[in-house]
PDB file of C-alpha atoms in Angstrom:
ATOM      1  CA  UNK B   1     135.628  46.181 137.883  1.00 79.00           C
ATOM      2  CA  UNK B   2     135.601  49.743 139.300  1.00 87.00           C
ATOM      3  CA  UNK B   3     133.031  52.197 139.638  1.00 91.00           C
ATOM      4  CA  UNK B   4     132.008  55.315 142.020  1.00 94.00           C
ATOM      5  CA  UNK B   5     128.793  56.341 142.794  1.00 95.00           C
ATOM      6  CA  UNK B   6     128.038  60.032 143.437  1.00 95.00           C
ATOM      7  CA  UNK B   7     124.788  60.778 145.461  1.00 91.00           C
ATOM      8  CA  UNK B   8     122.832  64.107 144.378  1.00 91.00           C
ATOM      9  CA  UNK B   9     123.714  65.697 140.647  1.00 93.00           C
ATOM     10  CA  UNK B  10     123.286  69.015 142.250  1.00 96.00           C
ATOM     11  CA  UNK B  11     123.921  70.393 146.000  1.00 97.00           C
ATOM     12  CA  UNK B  12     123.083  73.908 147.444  1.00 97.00           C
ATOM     13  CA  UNK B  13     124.765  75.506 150.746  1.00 97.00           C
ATOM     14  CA  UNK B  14     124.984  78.344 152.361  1.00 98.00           C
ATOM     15  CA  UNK B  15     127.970  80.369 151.932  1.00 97.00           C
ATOM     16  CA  UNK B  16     129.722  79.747 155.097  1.00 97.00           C
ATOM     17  CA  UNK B  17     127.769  76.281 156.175  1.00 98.00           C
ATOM     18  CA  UNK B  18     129.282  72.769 155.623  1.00 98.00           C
ATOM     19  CA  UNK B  19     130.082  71.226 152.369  1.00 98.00           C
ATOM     20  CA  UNK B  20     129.335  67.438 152.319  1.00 98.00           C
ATOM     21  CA  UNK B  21     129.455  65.633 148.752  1.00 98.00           C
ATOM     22  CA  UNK B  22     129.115  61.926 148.772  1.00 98.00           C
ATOM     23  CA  UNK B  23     130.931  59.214 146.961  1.00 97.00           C
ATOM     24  CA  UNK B  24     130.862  55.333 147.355  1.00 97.00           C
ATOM     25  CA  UNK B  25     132.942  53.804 145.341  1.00 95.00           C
ATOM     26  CA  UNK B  26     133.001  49.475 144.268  1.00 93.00           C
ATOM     27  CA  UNK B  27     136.147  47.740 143.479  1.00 88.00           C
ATOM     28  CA  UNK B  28     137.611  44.419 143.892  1.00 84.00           C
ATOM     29  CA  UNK B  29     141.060  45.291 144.189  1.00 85.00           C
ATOM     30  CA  UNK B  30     141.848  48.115 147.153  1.00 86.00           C
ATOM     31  CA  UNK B  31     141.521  51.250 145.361  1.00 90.00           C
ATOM     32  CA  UNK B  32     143.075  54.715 144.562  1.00 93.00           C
ATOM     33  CA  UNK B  33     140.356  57.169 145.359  1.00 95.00           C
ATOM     34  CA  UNK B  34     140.173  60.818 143.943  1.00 95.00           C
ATOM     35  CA  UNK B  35     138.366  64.359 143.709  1.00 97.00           C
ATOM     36  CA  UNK B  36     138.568  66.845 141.538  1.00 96.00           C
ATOM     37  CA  UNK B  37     136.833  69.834 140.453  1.00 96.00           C
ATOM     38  CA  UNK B  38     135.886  71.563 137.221  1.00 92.00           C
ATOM     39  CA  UNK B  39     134.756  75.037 136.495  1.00 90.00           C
ATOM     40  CA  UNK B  40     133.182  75.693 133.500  1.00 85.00           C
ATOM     41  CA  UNK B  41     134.629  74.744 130.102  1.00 80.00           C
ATOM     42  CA  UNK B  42     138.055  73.869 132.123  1.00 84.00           C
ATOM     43  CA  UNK B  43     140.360  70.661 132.841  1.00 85.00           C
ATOM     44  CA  UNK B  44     139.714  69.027 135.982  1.00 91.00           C
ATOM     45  CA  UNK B  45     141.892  70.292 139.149  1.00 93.00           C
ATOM     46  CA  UNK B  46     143.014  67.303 141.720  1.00 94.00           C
ATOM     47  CA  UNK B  47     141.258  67.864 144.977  1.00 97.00           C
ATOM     48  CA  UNK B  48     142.787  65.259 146.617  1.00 95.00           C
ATOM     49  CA  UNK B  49     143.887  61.451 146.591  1.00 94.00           C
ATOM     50  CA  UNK B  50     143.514  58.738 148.693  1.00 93.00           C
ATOM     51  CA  UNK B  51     146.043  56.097 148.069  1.00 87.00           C
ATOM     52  CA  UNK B  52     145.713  53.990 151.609  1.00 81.00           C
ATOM     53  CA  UNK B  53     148.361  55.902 153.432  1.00 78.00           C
ATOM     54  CA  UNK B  54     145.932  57.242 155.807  1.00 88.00           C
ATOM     55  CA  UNK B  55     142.182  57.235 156.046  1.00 91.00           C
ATOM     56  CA  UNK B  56     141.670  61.347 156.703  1.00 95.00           C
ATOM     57  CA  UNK B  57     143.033  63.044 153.285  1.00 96.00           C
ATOM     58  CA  UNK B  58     143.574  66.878 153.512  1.00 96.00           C
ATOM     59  CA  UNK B  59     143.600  68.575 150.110  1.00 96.00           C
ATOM     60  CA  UNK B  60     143.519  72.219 148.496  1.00 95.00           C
ATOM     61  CA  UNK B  61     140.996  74.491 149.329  1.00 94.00           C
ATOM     62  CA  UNK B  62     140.412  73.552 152.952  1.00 97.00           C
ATOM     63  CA  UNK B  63     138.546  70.369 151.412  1.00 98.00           C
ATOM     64  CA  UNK B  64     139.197  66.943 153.160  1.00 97.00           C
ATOM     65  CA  UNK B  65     137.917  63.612 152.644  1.00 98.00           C
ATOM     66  CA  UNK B  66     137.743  60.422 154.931  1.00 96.00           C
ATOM     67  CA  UNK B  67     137.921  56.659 153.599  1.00 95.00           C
ATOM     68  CA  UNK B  68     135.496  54.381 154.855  1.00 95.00           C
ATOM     69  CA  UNK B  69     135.778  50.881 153.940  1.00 93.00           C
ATOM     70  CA  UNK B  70     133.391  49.421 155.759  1.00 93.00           C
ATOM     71  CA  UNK B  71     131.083  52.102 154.188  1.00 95.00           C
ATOM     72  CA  UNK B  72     132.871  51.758 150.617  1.00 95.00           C
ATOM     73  CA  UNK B  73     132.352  55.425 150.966  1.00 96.00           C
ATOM     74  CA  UNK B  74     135.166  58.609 150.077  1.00 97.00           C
ATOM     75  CA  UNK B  75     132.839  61.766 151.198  1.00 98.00           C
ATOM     76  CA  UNK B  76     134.248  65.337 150.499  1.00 98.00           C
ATOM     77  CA  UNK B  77     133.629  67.717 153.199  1.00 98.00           C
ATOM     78  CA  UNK B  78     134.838  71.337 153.552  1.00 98.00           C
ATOM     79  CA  UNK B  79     133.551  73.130 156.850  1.00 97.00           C
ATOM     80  CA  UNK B  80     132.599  76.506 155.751  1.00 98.00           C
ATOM     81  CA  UNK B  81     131.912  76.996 152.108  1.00 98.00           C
ATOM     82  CA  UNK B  82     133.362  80.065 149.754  1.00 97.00           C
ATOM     83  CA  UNK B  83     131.360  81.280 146.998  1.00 96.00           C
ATOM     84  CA  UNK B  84     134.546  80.364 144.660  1.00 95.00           C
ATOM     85  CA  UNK B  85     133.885  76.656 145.513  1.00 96.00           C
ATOM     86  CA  UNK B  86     130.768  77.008 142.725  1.00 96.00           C
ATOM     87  CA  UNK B  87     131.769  74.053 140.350  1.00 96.00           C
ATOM     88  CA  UNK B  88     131.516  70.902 139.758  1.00 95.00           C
ATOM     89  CA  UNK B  89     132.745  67.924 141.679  1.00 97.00           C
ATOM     90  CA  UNK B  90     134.163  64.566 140.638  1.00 96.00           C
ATOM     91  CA  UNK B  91     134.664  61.169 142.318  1.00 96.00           C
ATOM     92  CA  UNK B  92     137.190  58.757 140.506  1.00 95.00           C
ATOM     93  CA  UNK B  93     138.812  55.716 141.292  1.00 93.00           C
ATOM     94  CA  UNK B  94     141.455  53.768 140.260  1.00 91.00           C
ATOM     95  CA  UNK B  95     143.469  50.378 140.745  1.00 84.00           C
ATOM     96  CA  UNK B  96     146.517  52.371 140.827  1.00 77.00           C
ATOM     97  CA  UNK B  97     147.579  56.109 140.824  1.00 70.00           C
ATOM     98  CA  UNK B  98     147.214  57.681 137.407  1.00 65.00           C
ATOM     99  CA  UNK B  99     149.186  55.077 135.415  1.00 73.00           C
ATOM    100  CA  UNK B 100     146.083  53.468 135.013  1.00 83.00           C
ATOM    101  CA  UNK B 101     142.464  55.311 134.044  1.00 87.00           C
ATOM    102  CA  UNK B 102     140.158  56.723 136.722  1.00 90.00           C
ATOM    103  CA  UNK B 103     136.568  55.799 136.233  1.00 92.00           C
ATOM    104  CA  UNK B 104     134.694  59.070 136.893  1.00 93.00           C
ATOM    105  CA  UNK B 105     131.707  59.655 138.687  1.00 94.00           C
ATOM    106  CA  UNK B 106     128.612  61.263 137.211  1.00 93.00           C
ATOM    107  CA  UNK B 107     129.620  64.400 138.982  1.00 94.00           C
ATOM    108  CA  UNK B 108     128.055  66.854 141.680  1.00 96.00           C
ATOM    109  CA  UNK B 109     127.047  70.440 141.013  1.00 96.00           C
ATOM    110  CA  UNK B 110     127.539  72.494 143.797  1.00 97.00           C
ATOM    111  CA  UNK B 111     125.861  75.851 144.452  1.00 97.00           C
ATOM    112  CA  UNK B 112     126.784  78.447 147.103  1.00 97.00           C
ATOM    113  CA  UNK B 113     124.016  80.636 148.063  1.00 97.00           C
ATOM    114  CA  UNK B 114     124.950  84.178 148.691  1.00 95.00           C
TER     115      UNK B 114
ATOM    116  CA  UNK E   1     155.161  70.039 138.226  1.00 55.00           C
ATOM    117  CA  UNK E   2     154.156  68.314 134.966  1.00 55.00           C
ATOM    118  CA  UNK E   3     152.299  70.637 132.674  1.00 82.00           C
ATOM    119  CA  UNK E   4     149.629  69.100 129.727  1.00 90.00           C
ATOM    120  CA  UNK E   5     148.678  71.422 127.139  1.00 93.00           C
ATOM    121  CA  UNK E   6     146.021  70.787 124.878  1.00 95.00           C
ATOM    122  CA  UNK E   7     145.217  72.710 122.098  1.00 96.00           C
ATOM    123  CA  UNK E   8     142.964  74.415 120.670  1.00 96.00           C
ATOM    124  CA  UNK E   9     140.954  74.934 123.445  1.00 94.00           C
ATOM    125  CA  UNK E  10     137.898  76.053 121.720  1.00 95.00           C
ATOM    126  CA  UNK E  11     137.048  74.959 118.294  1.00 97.00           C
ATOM    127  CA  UNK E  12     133.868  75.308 115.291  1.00 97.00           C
ATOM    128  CA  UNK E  13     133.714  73.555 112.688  1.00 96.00           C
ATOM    129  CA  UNK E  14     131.319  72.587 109.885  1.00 97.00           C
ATOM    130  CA  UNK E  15     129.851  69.607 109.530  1.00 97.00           C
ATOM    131  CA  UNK E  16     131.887  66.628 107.119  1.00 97.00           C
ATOM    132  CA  UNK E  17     135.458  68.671 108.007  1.00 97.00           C
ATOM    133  CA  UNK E  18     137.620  66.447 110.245  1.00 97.00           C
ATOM    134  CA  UNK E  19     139.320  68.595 113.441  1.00 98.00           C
ATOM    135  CA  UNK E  20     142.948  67.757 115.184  1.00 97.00           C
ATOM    136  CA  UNK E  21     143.148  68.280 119.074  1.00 97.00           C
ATOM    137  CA  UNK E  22     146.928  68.245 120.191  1.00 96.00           C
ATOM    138  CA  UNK E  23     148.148  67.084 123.786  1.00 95.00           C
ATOM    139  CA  UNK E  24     151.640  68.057 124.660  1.00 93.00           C
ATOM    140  CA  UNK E  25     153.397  66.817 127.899  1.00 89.00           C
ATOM    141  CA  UNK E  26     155.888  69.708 128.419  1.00 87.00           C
ATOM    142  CA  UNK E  27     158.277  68.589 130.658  1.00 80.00           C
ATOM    143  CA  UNK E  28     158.105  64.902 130.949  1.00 78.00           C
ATOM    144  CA  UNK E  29     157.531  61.680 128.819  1.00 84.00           C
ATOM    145  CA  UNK E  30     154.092  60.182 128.357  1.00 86.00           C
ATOM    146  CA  UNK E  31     154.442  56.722 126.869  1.00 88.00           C
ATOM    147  CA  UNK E  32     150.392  56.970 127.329  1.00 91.00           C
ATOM    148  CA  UNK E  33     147.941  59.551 126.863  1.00 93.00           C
ATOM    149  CA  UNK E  34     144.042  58.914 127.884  1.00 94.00           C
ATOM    150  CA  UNK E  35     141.634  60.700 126.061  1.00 96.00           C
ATOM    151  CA  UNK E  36     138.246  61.636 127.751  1.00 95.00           C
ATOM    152  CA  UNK E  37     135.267  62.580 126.671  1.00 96.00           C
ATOM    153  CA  UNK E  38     131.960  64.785 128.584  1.00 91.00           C
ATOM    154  CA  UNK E  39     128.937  65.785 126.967  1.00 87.00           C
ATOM    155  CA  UNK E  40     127.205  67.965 128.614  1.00 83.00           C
ATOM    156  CA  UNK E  41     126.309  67.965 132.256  1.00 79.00           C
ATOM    157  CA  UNK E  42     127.837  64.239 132.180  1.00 85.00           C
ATOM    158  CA  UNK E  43     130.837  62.576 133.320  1.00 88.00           C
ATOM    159  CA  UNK E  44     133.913  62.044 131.738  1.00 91.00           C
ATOM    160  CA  UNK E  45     134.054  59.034 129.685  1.00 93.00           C
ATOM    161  CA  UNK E  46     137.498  57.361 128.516  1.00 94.00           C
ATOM    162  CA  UNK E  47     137.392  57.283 124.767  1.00 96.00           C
ATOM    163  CA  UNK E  48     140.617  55.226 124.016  1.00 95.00           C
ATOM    164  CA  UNK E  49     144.060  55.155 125.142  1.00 94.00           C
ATOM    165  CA  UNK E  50     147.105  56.004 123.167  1.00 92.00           C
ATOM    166  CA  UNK E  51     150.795  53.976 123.482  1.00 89.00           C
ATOM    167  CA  UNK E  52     153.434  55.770 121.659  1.00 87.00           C
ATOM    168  CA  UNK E  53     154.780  54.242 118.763  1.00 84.00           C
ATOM    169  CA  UNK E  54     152.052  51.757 118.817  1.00 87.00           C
ATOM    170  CA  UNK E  55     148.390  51.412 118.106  1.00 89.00           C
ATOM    171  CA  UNK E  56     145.540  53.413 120.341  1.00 93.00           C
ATOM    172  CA  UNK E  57     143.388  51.003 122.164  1.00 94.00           C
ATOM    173  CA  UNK E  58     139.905  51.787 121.571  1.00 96.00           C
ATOM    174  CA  UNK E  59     136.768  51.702 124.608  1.00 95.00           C
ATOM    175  CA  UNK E  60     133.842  49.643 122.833  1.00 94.00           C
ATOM    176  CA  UNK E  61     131.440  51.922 121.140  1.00 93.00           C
ATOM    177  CA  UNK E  62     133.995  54.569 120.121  1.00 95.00           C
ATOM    178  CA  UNK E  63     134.574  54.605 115.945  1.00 94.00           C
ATOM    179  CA  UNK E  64     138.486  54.258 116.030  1.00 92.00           C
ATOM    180  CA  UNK E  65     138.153  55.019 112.147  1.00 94.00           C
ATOM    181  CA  UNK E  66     136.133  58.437 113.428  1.00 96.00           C
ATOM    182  CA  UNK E  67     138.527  58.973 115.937  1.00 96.00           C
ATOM    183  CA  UNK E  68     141.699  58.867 114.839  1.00 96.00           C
ATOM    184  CA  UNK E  69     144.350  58.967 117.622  1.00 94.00           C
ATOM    185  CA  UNK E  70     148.278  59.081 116.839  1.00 91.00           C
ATOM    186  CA  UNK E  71     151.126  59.109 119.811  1.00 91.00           C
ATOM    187  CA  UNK E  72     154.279  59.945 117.082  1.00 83.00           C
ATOM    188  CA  UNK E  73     156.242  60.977 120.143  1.00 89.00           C
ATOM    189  CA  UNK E  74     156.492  60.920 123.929  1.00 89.00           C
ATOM    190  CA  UNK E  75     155.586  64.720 124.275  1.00 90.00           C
ATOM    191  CA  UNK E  76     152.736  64.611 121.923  1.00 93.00           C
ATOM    192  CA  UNK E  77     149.741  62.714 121.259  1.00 94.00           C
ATOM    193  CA  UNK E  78     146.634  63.373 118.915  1.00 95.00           C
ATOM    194  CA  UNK E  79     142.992  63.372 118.563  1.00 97.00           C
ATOM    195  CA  UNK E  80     141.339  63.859 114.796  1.00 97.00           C
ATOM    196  CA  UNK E  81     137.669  63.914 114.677  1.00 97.00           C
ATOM    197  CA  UNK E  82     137.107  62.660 111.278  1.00 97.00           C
ATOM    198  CA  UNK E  83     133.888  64.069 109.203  1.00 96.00           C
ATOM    199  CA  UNK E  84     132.639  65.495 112.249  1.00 97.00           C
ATOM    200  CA  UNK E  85     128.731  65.793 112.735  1.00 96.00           C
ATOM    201  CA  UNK E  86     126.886  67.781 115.571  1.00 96.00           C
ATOM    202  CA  UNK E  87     126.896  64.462 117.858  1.00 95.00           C
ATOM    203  CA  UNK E  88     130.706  64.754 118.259  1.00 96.00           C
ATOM    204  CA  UNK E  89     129.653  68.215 119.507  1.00 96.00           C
ATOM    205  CA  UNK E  90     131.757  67.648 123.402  1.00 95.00           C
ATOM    206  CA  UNK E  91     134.582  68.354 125.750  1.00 94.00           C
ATOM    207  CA  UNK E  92     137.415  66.612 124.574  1.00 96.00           C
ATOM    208  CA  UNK E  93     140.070  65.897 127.519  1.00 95.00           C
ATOM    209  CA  UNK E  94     143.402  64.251 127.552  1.00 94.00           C
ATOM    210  CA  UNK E  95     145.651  63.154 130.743  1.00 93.00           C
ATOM    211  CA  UNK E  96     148.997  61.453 130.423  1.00 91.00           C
ATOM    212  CA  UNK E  97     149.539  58.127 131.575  1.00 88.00           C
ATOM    213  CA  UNK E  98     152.303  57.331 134.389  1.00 81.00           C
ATOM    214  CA  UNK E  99     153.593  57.308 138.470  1.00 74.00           C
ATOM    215  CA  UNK E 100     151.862  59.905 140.015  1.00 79.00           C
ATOM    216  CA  UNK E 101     150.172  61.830 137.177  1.00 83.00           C
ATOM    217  CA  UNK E 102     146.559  61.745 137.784  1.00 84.00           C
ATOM    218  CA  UNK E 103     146.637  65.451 138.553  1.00 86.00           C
ATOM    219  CA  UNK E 104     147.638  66.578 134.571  1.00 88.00           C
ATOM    220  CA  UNK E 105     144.675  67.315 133.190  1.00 90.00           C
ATOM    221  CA  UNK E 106     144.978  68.817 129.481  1.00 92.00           C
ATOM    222  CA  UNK E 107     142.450  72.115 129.683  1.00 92.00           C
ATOM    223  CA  UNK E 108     140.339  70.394 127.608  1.00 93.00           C
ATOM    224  CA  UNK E 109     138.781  71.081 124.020  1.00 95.00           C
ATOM    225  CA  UNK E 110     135.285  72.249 123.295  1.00 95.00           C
ATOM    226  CA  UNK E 111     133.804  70.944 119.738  1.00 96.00           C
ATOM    227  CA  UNK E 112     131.361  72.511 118.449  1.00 97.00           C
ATOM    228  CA  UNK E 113     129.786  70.936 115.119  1.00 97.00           C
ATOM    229  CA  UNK E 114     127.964  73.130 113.362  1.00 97.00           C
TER     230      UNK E 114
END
């Protein structure tokens, strides 16, 4: 069974500060890690992947994430937030790359304050 | 890359009418097409997967006689809410199956029951 848990439904920074949005994912096979984001009454936009090539994944945006497996933790991170990074933020994993499904995450809102 | 399009991307419709959401792969073959569902503020939730030329496979608690899903063809797959009532009111997603394809989101469909 797979599952990812996303800590905090809604997170507020700074424009400027450091973005941090957690995930900690379960599975009992090694596991295809993902985030995405989705803007209002849109798709969802790949972030990133994490497919055990390396533990440090750079995506789009000037958004990274680090695997930690002794944490069972994916956290996104950006160092200086935009005010176009407003949306919403999903943690999915999988037991493969997208042949398979991706069990989402409940999803973090984040704000940028002005 | 790959390109999903789902159509329509906004829809109303009264309640008892039955609605069709179409997912086109446009430049590949999709033997599988997952179809998602988010209410809102929640997560995306895998409804039931398609297999073309064979039978959908249904996630427990989804009505596959409510949700009828067809996959005629490798570039298309469909979604008909039958007699629709203002629960099925949601974001209706789809995302083809296959190497590497987690990224191809369809834009999504919003239902609105009325």
């Amino acid at each position: 069974a797979q599952s990812v848990t996303q800590l905090g439904s809604h997170v507020s920074v700074s424009e400027g500060a450091l973005v941090l949005l957690r995930c900690n994912y379960s599975s009992s096979v090694p596991p295809y890690l993902f985030w995405y984001v989705q803007y209002p009454n849109k798709g969802l936009q790949l972030l990133l992947k994490y497919t055990s090539a390396a533990t440090l994944v750079k995506g789009i945006n000037g958004f990274e994430a680090e695997f930690k497996k002794s944490e069972t933790s994916f956290h996104l991170t950006k160092p200086s937030a935009h005010m176009s990074d407003a949306a919403e933020y999903f943690c999915a994993v999988s037991d493969q790359d997208g042949a398979n499904n991706l069990f989402f995450g409940t999803g973090t809102r984040l704000t940028v304050i002005p | 890359g790959a390109v999903v399009s789902q159509h329509p991307s906004w829809v109303i419709c009264k309640s008892g009418t039955s609605v069709k959401i179409e997912c086109r792969s446009l430049d590949f073959q999709a033997t599988t097409m997952f179809w998602y569902r988010q209410f809102p503020k929640q997560s995306l939730m895998l409804m039931a997967t398609s297999n073309e030329g064979s039978k959908a496979t249904y996630e427990q608690g989804v009505e596959k006689d409510k949700f009828l899903i067809n996959h005629a063809s490798l570039t298309l797959s469909t979604l008909t809410v039958t007699s629709a009532h203002p629960e099925d009111s949601s974001f209706y997603i789809c995302r083809p199956g296959g190497l590497n394809t987690e990224a191809f989101f369809g834009q999504g469909t919003r239902l609105t029951v009325v």
